[in-house]
PDB file of C-alpha atoms and ligand atoms in Angstrom:
ATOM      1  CA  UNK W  23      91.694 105.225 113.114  1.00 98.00           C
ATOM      2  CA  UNK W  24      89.807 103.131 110.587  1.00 99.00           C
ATOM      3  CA  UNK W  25      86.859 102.940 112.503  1.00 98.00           C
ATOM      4  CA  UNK W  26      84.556  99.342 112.699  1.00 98.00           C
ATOM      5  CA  UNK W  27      82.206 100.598 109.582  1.00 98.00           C
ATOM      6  CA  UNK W  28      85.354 100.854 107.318  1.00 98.00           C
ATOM      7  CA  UNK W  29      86.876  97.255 108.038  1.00 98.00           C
ATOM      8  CA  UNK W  30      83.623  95.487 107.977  1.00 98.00           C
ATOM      9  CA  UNK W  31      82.821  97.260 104.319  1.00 98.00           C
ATOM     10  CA  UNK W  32      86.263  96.093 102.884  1.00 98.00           C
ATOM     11  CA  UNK W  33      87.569  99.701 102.824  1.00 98.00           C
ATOM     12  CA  UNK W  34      90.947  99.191 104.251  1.00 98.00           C
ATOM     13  CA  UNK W  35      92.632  99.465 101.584  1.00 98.00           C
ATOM     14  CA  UNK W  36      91.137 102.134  99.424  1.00 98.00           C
ATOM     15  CA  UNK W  37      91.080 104.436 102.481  1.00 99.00           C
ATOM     16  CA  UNK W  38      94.728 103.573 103.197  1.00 98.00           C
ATOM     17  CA  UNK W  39      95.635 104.207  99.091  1.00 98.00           C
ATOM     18  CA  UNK W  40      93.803 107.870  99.325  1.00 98.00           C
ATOM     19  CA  UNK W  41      95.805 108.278 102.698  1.00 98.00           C
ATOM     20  CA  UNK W  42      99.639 107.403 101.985  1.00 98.00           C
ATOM     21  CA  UNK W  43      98.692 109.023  97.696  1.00 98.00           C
ATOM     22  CA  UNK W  44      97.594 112.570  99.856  1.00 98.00           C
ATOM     23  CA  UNK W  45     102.024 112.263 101.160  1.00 98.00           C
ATOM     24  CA  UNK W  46     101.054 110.683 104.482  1.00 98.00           C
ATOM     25  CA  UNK W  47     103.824 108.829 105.953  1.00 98.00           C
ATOM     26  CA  UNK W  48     102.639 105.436 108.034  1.00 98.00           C
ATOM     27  CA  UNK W  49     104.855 105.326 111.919  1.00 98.00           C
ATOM     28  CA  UNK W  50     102.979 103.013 112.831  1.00 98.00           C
ATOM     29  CA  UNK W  51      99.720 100.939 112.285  1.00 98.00           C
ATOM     30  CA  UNK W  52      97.685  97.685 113.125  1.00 98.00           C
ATOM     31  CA  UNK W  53      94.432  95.843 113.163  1.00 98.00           C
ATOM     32  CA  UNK W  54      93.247  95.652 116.997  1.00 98.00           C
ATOM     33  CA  UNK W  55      89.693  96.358 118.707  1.00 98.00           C
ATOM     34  CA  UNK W  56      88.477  98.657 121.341  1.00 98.00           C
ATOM     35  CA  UNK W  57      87.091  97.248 124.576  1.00 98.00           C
ATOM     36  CA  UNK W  58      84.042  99.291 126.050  1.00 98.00           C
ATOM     37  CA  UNK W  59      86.777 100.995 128.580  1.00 98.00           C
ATOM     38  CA  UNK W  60      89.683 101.966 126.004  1.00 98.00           C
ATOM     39  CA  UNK W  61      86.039 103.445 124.011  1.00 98.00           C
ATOM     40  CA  UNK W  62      84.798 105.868 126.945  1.00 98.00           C
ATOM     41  CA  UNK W  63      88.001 106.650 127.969  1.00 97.00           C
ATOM     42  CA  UNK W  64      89.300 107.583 124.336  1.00 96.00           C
ATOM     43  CA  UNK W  65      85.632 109.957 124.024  1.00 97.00           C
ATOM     44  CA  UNK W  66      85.506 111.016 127.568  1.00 97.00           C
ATOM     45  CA  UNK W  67      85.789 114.352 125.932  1.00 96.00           C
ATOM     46  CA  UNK W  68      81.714 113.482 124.809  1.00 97.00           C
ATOM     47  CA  UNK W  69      80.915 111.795 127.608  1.00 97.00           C
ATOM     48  CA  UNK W  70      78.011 114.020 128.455  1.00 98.00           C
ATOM     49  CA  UNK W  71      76.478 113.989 124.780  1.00 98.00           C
ATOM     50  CA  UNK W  72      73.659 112.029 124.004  1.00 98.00           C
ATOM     51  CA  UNK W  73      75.037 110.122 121.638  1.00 98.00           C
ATOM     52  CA  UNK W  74      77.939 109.008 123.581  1.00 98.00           C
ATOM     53  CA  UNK W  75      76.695 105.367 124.476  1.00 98.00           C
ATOM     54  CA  UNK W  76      75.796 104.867 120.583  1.00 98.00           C
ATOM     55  CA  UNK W  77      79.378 106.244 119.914  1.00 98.00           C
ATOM     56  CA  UNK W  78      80.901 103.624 122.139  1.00 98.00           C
ATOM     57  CA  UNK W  79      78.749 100.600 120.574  1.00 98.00           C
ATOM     58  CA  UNK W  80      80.071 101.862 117.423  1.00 98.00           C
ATOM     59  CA  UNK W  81      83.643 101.709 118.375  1.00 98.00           C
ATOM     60  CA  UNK W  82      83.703  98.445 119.902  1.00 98.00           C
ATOM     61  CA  UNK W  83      81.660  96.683 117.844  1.00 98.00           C
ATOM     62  CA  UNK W  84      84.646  95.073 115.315  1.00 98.00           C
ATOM     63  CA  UNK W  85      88.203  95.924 115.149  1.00 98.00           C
ATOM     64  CA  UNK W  86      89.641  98.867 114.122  1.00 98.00           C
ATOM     65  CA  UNK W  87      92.401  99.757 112.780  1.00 99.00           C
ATOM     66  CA  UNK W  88      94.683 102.429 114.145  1.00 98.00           C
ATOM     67  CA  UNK W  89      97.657 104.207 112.605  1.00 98.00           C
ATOM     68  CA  UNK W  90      99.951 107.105 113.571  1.00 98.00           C
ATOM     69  CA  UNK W  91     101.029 109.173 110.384  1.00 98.00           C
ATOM     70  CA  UNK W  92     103.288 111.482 109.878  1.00 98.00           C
ATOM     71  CA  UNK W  93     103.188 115.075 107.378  1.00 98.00           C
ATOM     72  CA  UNK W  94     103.939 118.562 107.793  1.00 98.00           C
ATOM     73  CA  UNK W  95     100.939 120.122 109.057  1.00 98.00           C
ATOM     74  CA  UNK W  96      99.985 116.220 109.089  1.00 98.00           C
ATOM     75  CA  UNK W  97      96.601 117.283 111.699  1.00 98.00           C
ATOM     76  CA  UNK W  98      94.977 119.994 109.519  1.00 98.00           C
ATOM     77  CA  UNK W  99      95.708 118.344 106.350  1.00 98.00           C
ATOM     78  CA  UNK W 100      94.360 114.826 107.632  1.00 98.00           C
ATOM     79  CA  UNK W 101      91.421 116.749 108.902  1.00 98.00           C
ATOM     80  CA  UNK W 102      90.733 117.839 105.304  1.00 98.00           C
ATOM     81  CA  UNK W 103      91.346 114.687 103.477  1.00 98.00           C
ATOM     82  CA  UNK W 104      88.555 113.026 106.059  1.00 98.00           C
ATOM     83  CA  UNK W 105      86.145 115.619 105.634  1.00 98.00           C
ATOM     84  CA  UNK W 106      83.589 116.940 108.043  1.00 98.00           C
ATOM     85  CA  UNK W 107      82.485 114.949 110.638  1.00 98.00           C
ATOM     86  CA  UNK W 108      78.671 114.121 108.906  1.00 98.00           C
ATOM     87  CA  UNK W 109      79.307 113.315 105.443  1.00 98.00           C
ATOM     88  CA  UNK W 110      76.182 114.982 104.383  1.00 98.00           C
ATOM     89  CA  UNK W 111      78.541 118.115 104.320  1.00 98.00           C
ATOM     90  CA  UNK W 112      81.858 116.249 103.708  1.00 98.00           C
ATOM     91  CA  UNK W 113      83.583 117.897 100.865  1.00 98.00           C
ATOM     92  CA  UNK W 114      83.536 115.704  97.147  1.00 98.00           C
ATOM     93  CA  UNK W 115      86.168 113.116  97.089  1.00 98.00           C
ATOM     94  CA  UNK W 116      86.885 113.319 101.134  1.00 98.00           C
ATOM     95  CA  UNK W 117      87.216 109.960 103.137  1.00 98.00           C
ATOM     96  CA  UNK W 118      83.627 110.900 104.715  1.00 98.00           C
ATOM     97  CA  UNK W 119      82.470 111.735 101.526  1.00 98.00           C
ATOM     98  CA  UNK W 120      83.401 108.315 100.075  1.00 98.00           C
ATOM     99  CA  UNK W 121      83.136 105.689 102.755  1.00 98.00           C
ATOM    100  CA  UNK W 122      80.926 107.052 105.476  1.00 98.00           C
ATOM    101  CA  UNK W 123      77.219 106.425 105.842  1.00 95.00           C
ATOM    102  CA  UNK W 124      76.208 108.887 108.857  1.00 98.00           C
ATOM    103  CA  UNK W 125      77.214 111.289 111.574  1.00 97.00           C
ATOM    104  CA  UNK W 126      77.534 108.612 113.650  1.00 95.00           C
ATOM    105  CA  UNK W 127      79.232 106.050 111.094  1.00 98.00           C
ATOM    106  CA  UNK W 128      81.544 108.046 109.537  1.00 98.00           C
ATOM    107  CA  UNK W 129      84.726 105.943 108.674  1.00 98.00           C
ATOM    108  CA  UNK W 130      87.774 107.501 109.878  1.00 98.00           C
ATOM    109  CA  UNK W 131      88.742 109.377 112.877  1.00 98.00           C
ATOM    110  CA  UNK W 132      91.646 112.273 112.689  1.00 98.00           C
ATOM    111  CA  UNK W 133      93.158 113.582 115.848  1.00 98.00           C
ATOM    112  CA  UNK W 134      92.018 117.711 116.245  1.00 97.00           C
ATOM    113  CA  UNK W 135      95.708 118.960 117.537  1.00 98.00           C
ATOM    114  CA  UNK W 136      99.316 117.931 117.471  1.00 98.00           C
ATOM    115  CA  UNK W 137      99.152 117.051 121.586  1.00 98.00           C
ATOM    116  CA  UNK W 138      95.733 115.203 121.128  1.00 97.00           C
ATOM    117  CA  UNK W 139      97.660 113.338 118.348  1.00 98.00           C
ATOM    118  CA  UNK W 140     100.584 112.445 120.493  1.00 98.00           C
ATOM    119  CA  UNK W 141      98.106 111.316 123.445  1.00 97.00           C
ATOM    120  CA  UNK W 142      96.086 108.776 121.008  1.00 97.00           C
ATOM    121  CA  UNK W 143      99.364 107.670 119.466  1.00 98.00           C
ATOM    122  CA  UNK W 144     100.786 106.815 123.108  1.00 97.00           C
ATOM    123  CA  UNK W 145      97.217 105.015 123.617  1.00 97.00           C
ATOM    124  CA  UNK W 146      97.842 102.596 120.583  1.00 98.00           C
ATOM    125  CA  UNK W 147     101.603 102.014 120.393  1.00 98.00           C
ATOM    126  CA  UNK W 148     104.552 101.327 122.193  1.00 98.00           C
ATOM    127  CA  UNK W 149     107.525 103.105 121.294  1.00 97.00           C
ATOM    128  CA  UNK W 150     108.864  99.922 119.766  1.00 98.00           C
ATOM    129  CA  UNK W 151     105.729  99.619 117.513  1.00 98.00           C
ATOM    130  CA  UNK W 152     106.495 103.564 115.784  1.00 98.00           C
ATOM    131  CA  UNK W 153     108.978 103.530 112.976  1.00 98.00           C
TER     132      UNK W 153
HETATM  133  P1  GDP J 213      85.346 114.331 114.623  1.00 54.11           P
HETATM  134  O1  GDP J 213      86.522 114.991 115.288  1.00 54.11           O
HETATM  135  O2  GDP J 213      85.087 114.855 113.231  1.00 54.11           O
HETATM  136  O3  GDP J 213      85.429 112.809 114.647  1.00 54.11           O
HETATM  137  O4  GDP J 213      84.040 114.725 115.433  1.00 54.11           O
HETATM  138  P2  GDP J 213      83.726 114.886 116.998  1.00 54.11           P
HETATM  139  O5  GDP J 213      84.988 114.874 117.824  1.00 54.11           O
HETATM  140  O6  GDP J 213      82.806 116.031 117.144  1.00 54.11           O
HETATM  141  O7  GDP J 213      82.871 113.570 117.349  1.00 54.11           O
HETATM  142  C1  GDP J 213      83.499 112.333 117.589  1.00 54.11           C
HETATM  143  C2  GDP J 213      82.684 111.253 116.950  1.00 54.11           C
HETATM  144  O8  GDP J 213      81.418 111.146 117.610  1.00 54.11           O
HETATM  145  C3  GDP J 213      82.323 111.484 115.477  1.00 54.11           C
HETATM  146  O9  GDP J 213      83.352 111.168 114.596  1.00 54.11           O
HETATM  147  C4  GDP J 213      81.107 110.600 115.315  1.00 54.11           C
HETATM  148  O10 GDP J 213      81.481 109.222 115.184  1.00 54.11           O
HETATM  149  C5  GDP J 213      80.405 110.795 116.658  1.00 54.11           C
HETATM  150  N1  GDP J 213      79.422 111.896 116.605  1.00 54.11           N
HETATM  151  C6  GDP J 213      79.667 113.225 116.553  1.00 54.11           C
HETATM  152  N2  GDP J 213      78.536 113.928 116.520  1.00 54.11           N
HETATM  153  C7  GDP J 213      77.536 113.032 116.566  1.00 54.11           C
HETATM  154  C8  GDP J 213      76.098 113.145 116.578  1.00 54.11           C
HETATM  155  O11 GDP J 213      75.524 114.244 116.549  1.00 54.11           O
HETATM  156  N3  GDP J 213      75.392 111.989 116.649  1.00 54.11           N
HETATM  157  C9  GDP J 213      76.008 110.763 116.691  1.00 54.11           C
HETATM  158  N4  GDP J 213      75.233 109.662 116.748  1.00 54.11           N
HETATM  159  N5  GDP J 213      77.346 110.610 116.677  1.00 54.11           N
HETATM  160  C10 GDP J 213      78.105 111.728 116.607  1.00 54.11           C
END
């Protein structure tokens, strides 16, 4: 995902360039929002943290966009053209690095495993929206 911070700075399209020039193939991908319910239930892995209400504002404050891509070893690889999760420590010339602002606002999310990746594609898209 292209998380609210990234559409409302313009930074579709850069992030997208640095995504699909790093050999990521887009299988599917569109502009929609969250609602407070598709936010807690997408985090109810954090549910308990104490920044999980702030994470949900966050998330369904504008849209979003979400994408599936496709790569060999597409999960680690994303995971290390986003960059850690707070930018402070987000590698040079990562997404994070680039386009996020905080730990909190921080741009993009990546999936963390092949089955959390087919979960949160099945949340997004229909089978007739993945190409
Ligand atoms: P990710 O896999 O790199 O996105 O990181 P996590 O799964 O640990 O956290 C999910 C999301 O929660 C992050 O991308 C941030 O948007 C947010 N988040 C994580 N840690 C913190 C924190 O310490 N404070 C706040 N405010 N938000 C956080």
């Amino acid at each position: 995902m292209l998380k609210p911070d990234s559409v409302e700075k313009g930074n579709i399209g850069a992030i997208l360039e640095k995504v699909t020039a790093s050999g990521f193939r887009i299988v599917a991908m569109k502009l929609t929002q969250l609602t407070k319910a598709d936010a807690e239930a997408f985090y109810a892995v954090h549910n308990e943290r104490p920044f999980f209400g702030e994470l949900v504002n966050y998330m369904t404050r504008g849209p979003i966009v979400a994408a599936i891509l496709e790569k060999e070893n597409a999960v680690q690889d994303f995971r290390t053209l986003i960059g850690a999760t707070n930018p402070a420590e987000a590698a040079e010339g990562t997404i994070r690095n680039m386009f996020a602002e905080s730990i909190s606002q921080n741009a993009v999310h990546g999936s963390d495993s092949d089955e959390n990746a087919g979960i949160e594609g099945a949340f997004h898209f229909s089978e007739r929206e993945m190409f």
